[in-house]
Short mmCIF file of the C-alpha atoms (twelve columns), coordinates in Angstrom:
data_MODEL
# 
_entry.id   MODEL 
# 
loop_
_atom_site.group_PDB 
_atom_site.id 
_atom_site.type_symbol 
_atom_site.label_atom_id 
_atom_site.label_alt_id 
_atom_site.label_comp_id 
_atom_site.label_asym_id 
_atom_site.label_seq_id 
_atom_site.Cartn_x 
_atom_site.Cartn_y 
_atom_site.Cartn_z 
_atom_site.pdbx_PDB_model_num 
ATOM 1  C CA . UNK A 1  -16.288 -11.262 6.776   1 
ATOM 2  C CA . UNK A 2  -14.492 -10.318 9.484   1 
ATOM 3  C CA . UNK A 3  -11.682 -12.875 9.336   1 
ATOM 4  C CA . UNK A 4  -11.548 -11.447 5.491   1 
ATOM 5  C CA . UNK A 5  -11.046 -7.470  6.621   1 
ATOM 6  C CA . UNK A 6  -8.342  -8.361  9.001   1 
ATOM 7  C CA . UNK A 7  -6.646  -10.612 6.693   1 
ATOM 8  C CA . UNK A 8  -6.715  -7.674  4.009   1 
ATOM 9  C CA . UNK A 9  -5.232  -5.094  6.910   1 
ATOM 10 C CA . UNK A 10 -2.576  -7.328  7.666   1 
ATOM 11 C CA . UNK A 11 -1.527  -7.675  4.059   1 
ATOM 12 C CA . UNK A 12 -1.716  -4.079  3.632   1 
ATOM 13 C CA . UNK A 13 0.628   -3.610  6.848   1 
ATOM 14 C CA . UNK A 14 2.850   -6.559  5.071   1 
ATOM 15 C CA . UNK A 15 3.537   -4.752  1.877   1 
ATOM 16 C CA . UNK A 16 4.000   -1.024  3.756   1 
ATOM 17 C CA . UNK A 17 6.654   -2.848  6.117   1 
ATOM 18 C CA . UNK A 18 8.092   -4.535  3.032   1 
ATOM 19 C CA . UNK A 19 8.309   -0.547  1.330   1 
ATOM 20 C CA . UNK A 20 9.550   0.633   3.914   1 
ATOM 21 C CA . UNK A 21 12.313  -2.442  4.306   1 
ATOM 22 C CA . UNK A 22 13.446  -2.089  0.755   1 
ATOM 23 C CA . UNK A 23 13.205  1.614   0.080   1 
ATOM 24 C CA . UNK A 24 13.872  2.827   3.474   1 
ATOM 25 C CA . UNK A 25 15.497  6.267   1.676   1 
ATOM 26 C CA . UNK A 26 11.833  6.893   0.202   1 
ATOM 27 C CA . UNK A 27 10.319  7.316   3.170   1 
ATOM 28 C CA . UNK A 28 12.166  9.296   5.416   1 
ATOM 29 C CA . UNK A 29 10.707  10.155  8.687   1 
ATOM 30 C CA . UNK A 30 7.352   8.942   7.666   1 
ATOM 31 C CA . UNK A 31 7.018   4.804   8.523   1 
ATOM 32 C CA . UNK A 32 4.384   5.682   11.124  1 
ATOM 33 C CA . UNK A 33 2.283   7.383   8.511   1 
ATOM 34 C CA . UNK A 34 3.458   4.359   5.543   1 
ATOM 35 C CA . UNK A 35 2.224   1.538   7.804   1 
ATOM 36 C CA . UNK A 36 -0.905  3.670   8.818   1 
ATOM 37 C CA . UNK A 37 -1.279  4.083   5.157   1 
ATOM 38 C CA . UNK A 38 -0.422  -0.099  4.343   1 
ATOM 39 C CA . UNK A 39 -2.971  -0.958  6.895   1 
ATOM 40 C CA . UNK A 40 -6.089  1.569   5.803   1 
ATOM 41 C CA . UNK A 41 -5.572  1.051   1.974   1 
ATOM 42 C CA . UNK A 42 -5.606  -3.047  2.414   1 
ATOM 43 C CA . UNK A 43 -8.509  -2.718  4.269   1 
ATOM 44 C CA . UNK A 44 -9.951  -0.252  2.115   1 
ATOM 45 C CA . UNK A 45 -9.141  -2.223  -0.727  1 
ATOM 46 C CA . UNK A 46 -10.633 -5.236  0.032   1 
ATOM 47 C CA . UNK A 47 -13.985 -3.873  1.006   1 
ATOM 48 C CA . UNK A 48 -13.797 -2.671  -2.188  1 
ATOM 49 C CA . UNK A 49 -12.940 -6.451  -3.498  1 
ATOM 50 C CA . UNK A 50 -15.937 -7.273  -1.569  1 
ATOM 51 C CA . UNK A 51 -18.853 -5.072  -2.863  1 
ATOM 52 C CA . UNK A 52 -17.829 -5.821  -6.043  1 
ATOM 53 C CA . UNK A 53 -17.426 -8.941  -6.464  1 
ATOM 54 C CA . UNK A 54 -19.100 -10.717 -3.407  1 
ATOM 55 C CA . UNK A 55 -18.235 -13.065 -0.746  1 
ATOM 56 C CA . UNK A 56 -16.150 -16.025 -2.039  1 
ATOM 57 C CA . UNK A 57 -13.491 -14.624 -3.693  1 
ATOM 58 C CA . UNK A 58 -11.390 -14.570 -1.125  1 
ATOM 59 C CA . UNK A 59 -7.881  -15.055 -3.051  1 
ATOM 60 C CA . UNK A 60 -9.033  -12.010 -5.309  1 
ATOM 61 C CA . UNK A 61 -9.830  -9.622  -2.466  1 
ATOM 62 C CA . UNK A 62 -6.624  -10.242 -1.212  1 
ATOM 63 C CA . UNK A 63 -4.879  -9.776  -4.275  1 
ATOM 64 C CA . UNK A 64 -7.031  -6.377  -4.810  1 
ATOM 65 C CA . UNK A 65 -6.253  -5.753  -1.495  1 
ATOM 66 C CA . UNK A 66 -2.418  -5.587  -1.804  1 
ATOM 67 C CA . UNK A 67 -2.429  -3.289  -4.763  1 
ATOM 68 C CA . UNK A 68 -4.623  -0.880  -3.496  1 
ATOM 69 C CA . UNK A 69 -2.351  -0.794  -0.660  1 
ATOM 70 C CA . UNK A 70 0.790   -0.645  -2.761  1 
ATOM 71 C CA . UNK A 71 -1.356  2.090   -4.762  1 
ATOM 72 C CA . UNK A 72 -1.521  4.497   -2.084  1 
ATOM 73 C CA . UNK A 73 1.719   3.743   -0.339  1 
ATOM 74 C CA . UNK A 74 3.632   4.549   -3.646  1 
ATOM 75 C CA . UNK A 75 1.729   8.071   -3.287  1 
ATOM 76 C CA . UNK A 76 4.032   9.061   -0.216  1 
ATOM 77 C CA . UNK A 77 7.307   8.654   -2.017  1 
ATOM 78 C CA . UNK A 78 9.729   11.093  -1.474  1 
ATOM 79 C CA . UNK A 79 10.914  13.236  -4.792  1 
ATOM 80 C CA . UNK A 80 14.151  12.198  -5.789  1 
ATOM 81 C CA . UNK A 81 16.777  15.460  -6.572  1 
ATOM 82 C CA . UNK A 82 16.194  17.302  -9.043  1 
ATOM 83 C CA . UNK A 83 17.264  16.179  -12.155 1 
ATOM 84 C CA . UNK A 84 19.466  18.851  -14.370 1 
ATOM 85 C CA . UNK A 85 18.358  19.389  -18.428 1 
ATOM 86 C CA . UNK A 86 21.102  20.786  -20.099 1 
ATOM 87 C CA . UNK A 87 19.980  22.837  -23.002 1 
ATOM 88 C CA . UNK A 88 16.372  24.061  -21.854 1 
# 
């Protein structure tokens, strides 16, 4: 169990350093708070992978795991500028 939770924190660290690797303008000023968020949310996530489904599936808690984290890291995006509508 134990050797599952870490594995599912160090995904969720993997895909916030990946985020914040390829969108680096979406998170400005934030990658403490994105790979505090990655690490929680994969950990969080496969807990949650866990309960549900029992011990065993590791492969599936992992997978949960990474969108859960990829859920929540998506969540601290930075708003784009505005788009202008021309005629409303």
């Amino acid at each position: 169990m134990l050797g599952e939770a870490l594995s599912s924190m160090i995904l969720g660290l993997a895909v916030a350093g990946a985020a914040l690797r390829l969108l680096p303008h979406r998170f400005t000023g934030r990658s403490s708070l994105v790979l505090a968020t990655g690490t929680v949310a994969g950990a969080l996530g496969g807990l949650v992978a866990r309960a549900v489904l029992g011990p065993g599936n590791l492969l599936v808690a992992l997978v949960l795991a990474a969108a859960v984290a990829a859920a929540l890291i998506s969540l601290l995006f930075d708003a784009g500028p505005p788009v202008a509508h021309a005629g409303r």
